[in-house]
PDB file of N, CA, C and O in Angstrom:
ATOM      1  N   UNK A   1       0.843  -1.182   0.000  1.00  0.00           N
ATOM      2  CA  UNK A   1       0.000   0.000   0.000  1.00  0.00           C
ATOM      3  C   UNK A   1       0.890   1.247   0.000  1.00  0.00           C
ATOM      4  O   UNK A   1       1.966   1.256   0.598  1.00  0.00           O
ATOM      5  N   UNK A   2       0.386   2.376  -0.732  1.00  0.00           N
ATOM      6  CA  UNK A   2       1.245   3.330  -1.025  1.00  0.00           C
ATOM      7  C   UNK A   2       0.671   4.732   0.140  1.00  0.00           C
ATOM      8  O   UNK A   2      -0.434   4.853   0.668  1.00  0.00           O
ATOM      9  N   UNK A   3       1.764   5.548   0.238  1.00  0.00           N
ATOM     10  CA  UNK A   3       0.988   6.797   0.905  1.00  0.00           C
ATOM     11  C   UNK A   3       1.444   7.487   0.010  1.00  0.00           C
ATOM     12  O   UNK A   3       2.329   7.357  -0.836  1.00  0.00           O
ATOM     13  N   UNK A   4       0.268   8.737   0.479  1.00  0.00           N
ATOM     14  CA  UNK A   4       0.459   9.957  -0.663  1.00  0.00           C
ATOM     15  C   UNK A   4      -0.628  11.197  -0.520  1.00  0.00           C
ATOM     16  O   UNK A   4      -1.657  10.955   0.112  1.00  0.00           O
ATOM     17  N   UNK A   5      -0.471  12.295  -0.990  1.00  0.00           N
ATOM     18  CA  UNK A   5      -1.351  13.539  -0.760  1.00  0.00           C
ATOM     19  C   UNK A   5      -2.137  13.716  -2.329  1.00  0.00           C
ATOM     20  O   UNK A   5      -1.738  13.662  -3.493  1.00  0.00           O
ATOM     21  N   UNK A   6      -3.328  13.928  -1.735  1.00  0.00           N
ATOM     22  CA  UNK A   6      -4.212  14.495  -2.895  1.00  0.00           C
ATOM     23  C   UNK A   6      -3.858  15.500  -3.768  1.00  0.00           C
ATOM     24  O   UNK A   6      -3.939  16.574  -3.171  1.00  0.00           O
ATOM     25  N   UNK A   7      -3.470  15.656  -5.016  1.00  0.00           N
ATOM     26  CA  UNK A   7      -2.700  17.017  -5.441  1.00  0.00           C
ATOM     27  C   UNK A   7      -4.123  17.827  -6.167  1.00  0.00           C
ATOM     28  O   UNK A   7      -4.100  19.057  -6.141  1.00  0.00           O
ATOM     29  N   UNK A   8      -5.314  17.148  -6.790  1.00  0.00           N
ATOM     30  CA  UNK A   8      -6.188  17.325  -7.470  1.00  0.00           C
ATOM     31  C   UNK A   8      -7.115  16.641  -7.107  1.00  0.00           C
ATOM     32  O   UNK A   8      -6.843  15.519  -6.680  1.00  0.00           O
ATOM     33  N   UNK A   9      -8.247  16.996  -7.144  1.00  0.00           N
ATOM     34  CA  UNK A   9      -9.694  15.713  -7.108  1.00  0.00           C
ATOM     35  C   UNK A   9     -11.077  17.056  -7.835  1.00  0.00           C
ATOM     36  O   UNK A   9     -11.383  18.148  -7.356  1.00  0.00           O
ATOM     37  N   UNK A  10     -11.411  16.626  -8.621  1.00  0.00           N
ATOM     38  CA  UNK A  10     -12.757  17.149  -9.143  1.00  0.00           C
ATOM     39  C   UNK A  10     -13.620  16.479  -9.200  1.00  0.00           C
ATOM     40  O   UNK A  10     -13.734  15.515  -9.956  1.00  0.00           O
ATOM     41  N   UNK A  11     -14.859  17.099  -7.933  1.00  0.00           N
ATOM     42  CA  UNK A  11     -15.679  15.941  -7.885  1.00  0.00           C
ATOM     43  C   UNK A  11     -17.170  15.826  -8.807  1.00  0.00           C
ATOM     44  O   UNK A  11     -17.913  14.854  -8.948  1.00  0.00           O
ATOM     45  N   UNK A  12     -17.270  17.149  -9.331  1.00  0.00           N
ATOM     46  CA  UNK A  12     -18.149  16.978 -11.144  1.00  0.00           C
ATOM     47  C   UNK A  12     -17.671  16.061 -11.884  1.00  0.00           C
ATOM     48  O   UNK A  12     -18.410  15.499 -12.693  1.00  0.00           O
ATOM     49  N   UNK A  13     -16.259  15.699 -11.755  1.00  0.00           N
ATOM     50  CA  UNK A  13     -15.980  15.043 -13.231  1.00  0.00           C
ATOM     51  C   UNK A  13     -15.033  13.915 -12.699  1.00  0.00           C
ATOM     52  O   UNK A  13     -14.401  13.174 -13.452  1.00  0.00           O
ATOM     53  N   UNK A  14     -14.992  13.850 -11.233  1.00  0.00           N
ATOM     54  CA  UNK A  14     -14.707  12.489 -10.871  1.00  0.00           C
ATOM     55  C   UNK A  14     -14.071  11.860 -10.873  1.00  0.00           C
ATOM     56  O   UNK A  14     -14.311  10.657 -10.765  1.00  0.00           O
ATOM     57  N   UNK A  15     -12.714  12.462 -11.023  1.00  0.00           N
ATOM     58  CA  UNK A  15     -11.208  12.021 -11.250  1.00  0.00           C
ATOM     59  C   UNK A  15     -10.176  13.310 -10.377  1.00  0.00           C
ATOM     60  O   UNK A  15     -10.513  14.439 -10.020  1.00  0.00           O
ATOM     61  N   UNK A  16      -8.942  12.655 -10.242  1.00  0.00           N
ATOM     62  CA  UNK A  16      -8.045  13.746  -9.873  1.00  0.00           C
ATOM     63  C   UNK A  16      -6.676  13.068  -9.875  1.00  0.00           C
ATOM     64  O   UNK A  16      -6.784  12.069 -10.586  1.00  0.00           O
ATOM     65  N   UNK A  17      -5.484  13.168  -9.408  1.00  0.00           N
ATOM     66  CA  UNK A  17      -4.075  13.195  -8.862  1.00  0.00           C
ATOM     67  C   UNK A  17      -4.011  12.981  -7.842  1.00  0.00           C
ATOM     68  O   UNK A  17      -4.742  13.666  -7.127  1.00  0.00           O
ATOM     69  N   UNK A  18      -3.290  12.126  -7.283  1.00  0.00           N
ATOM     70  CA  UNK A  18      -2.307  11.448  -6.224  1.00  0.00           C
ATOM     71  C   UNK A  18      -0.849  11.635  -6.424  1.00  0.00           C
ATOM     72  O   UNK A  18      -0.139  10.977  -7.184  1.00  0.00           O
ATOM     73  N   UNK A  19      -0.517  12.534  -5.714  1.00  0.00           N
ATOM     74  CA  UNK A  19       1.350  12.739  -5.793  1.00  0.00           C
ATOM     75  C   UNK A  19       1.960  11.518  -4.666  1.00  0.00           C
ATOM     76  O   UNK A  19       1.668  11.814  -3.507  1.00  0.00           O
ATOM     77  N   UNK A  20       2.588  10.476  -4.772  1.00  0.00           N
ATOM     78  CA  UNK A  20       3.065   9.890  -4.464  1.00  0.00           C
ATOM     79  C   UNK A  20       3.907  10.274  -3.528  1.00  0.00           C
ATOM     80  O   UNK A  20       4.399  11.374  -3.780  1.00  0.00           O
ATOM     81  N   UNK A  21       4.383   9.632  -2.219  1.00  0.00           N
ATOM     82  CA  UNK A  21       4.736  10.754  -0.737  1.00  0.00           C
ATOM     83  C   UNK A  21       6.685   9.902  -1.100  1.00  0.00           C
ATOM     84  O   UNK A  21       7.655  10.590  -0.783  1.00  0.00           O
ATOM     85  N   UNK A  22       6.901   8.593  -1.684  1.00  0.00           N
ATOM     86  CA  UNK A  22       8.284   8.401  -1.810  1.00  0.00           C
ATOM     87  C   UNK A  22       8.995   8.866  -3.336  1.00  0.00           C
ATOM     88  O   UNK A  22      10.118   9.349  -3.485  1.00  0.00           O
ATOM     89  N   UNK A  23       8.070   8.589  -4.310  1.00  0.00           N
ATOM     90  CA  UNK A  23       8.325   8.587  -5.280  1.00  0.00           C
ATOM     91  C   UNK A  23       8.208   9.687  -5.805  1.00  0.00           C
ATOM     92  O   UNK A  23       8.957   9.918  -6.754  1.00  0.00           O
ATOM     93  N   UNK A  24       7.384  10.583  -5.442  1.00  0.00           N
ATOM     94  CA  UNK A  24       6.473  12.043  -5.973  1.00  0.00           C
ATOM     95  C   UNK A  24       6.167  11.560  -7.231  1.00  0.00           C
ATOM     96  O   UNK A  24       5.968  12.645  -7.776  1.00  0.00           O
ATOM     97  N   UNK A  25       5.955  10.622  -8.220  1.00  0.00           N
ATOM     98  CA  UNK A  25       5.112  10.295  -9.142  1.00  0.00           C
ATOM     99  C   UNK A  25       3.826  10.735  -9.019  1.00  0.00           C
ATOM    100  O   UNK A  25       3.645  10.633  -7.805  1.00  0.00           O
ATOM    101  N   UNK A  26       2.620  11.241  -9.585  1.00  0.00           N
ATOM    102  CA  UNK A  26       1.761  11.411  -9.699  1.00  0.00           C
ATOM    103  C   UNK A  26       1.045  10.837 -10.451  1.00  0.00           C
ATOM    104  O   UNK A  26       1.305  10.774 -11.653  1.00  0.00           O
ATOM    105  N   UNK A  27      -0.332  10.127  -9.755  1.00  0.00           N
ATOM    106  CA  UNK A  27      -1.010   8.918 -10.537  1.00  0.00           C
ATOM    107  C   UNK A  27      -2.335   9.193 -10.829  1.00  0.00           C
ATOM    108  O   UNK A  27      -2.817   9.809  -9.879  1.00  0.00           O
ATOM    109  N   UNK A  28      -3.079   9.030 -11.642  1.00  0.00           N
ATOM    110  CA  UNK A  28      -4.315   9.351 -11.809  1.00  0.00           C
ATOM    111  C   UNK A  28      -5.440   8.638 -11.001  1.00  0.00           C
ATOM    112  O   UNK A  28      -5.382   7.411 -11.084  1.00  0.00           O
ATOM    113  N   UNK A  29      -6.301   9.062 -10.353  1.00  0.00           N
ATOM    114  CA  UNK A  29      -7.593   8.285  -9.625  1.00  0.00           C
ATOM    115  C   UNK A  29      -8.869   8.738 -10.025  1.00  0.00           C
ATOM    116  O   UNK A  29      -8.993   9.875 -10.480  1.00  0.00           O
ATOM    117  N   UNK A  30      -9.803   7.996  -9.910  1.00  0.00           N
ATOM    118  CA  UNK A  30     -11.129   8.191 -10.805  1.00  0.00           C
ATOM    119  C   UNK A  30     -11.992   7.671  -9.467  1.00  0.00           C
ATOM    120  O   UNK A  30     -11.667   6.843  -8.616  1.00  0.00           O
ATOM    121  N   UNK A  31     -12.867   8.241  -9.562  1.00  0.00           N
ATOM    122  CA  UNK A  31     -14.225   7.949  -8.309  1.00  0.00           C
ATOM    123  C   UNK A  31     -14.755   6.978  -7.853  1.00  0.00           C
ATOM    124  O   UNK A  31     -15.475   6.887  -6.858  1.00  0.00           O
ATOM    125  N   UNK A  32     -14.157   5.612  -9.118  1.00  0.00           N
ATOM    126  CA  UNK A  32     -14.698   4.609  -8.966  1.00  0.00           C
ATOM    127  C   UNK A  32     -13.960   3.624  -7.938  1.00  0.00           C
ATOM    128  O   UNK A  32     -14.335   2.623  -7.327  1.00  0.00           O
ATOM    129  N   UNK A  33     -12.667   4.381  -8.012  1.00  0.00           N
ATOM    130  CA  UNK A  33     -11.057   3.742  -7.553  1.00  0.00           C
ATOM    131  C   UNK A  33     -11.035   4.179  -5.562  1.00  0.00           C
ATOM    132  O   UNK A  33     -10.155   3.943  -4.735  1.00  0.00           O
ATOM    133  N   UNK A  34     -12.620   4.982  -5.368  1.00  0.00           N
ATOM    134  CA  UNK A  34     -12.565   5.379  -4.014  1.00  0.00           C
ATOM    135  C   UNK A  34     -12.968   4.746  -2.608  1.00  0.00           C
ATOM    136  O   UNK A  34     -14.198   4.768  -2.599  1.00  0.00           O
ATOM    137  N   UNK A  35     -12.602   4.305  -1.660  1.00  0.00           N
ATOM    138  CA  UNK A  35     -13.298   3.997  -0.974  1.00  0.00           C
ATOM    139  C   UNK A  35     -14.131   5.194   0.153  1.00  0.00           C
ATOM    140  O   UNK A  35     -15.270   5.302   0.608  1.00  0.00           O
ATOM    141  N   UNK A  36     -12.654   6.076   0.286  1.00  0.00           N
ATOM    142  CA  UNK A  36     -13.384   6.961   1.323  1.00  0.00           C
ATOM    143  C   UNK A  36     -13.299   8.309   0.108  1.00  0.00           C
ATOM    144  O   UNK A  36     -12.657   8.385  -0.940  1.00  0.00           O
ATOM    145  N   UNK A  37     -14.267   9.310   0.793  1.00  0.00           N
ATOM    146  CA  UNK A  37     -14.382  10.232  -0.169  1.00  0.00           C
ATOM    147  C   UNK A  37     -13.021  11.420   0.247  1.00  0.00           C
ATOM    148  O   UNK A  37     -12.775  11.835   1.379  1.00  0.00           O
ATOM    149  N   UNK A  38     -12.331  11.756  -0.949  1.00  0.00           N
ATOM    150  CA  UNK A  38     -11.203  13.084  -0.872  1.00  0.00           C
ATOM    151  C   UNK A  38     -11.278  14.211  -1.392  1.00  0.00           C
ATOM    152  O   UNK A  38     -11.673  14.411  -2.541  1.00  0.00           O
ATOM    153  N   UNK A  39     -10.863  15.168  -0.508  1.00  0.00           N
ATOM    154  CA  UNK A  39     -10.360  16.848  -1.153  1.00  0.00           C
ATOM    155  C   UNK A  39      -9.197  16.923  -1.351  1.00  0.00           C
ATOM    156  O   UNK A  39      -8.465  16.130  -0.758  1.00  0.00           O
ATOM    157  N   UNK A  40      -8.644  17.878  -2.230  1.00  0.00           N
ATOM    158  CA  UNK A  40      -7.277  18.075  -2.087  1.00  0.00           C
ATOM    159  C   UNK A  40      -6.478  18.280  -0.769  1.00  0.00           C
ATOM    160  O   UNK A  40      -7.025  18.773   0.217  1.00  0.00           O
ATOM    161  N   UNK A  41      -5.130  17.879  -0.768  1.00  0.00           N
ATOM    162  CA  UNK A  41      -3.890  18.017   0.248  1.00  0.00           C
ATOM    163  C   UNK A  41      -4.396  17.045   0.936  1.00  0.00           C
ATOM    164  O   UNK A  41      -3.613  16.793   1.852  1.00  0.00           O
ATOM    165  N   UNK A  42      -5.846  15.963   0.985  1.00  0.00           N
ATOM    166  CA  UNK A  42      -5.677  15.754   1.753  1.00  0.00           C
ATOM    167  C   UNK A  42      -4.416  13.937   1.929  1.00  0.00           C
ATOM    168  O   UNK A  42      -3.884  13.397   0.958  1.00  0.00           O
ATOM    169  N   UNK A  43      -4.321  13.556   3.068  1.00  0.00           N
ATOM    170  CA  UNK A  43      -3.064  12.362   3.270  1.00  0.00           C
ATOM    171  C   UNK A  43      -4.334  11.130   3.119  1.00  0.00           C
ATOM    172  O   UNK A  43      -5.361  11.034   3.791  1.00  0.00           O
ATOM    173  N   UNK A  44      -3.735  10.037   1.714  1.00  0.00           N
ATOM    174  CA  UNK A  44      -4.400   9.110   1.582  1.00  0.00           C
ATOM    175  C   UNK A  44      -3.225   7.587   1.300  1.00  0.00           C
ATOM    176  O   UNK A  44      -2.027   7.626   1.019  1.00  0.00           O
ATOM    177  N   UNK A  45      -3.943   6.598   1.463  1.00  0.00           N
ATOM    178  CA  UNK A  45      -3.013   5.193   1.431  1.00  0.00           C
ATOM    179  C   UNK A  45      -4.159   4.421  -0.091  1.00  0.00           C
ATOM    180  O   UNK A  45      -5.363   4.168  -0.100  1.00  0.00           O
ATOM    181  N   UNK A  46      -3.314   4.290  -0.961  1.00  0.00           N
ATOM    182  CA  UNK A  46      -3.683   3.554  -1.897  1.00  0.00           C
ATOM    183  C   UNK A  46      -2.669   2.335  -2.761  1.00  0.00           C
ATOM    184  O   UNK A  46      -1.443   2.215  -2.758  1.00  0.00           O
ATOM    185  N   UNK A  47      -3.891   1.401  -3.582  1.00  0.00           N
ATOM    186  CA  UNK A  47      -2.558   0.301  -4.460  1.00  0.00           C
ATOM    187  C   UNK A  47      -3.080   0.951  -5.652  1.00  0.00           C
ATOM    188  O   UNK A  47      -4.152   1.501  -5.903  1.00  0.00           O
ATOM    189  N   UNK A  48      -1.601   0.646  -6.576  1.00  0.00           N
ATOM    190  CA  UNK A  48      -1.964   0.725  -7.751  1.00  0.00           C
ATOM    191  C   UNK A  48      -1.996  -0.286  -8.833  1.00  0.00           C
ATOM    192  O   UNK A  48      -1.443  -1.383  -8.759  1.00  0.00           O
ATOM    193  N   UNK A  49      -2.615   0.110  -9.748  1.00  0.00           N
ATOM    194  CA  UNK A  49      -3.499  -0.960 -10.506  1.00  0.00           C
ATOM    195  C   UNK A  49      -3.189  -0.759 -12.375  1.00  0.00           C
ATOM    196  O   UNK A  49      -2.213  -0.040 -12.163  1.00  0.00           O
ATOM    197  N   UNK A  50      -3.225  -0.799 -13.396  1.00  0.00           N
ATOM    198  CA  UNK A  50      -2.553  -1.038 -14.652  1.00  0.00           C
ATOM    199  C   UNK A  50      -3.669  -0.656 -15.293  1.00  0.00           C
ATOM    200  O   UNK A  50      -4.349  -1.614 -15.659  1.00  0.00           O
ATOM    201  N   UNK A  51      -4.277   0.837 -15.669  1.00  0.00           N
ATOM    202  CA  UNK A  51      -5.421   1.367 -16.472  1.00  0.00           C
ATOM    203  C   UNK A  51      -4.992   1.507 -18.118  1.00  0.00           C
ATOM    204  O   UNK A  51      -3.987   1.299 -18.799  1.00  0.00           O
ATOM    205  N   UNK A  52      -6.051   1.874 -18.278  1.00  0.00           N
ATOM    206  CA  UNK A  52      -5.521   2.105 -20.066  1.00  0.00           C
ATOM    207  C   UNK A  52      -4.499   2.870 -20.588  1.00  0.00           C
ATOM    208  O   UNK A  52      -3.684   2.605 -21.472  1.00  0.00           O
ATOM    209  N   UNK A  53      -4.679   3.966 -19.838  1.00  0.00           N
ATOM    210  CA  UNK A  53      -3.080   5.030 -19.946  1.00  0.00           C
ATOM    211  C   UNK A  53      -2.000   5.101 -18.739  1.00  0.00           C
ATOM    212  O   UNK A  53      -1.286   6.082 -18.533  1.00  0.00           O
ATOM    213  N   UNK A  54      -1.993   4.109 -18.102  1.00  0.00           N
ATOM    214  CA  UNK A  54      -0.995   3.777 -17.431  1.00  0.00           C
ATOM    215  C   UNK A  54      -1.279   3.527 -16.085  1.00  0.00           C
ATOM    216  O   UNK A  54      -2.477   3.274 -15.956  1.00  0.00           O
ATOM    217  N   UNK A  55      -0.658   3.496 -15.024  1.00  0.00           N
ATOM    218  CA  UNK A  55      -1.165   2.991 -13.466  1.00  0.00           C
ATOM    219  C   UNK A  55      -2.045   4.016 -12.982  1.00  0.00           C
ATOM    220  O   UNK A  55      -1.937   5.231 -13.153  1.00  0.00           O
ATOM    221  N   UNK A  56      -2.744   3.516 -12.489  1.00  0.00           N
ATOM    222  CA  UNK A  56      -4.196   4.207 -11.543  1.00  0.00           C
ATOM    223  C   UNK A  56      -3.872   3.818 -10.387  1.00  0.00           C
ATOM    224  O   UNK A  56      -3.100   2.914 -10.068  1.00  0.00           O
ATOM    225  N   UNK A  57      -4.698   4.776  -9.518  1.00  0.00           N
ATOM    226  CA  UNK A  57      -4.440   4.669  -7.983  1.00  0.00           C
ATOM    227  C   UNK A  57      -6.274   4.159  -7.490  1.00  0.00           C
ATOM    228  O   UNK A  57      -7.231   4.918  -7.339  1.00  0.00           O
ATOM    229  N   UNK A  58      -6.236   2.789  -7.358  1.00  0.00           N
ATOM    230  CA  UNK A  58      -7.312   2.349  -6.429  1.00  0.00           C
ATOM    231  C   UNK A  58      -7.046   2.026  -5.308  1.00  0.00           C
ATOM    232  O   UNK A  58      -5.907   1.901  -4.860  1.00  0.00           O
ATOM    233  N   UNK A  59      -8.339   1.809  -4.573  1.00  0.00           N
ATOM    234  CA  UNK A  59      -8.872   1.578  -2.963  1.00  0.00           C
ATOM    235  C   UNK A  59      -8.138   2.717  -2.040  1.00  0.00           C
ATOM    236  O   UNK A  59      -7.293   2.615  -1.150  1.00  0.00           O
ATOM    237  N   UNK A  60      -8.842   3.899  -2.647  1.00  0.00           N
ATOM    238  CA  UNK A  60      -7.832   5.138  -1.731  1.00  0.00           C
ATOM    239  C   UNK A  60      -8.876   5.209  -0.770  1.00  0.00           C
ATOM    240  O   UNK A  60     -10.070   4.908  -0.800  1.00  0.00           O
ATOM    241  N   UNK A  61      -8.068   5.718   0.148  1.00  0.00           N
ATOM    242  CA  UNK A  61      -8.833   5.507   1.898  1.00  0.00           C
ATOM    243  C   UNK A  61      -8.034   6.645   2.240  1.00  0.00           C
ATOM    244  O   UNK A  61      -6.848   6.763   1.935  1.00  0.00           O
ATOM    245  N   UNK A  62      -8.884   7.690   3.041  1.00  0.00           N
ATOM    246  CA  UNK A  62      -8.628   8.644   3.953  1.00  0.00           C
ATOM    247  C   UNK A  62      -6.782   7.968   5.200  1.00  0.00           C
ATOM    248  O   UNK A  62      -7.019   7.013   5.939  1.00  0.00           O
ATOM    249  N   UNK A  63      -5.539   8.447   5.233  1.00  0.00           N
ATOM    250  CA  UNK A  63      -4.717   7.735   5.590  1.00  0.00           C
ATOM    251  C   UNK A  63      -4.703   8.222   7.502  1.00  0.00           C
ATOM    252  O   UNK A  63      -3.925   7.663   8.275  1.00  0.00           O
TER     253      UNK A  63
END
């Protein structure tokens, strides 16, 4: 499981950014990928998973 801060989340359109807290990679997450609901900055623990344009960040949970 990864930690990391919310850098983006739009919740009209239901996707946002995860900046990665070792790597600072930034990964894309989509609404569907949520368990708990996020705003930006805020500190979340997620895995990542192999989407169409590259790794996604699912089962993000408030950290």
């Amino acid at each position: 499981m990864n930690k990391g801060t919310v850098k983006f989340f739009n919740d009209s359109k239901g996707f946002g950014f995860i900046t990665d807290e070792e790597s600072n990679k930034e990964y894309f997450v989509h609404a569907n990928g949520l368990v708990d609901e996020i705003r930006e900055n805020d500190e979340v623990t997620f895995d990542l998973e192999e989407g169409r344009k590259g790794l996604n960040a699912v089962n993000v949970k408030q950290a």
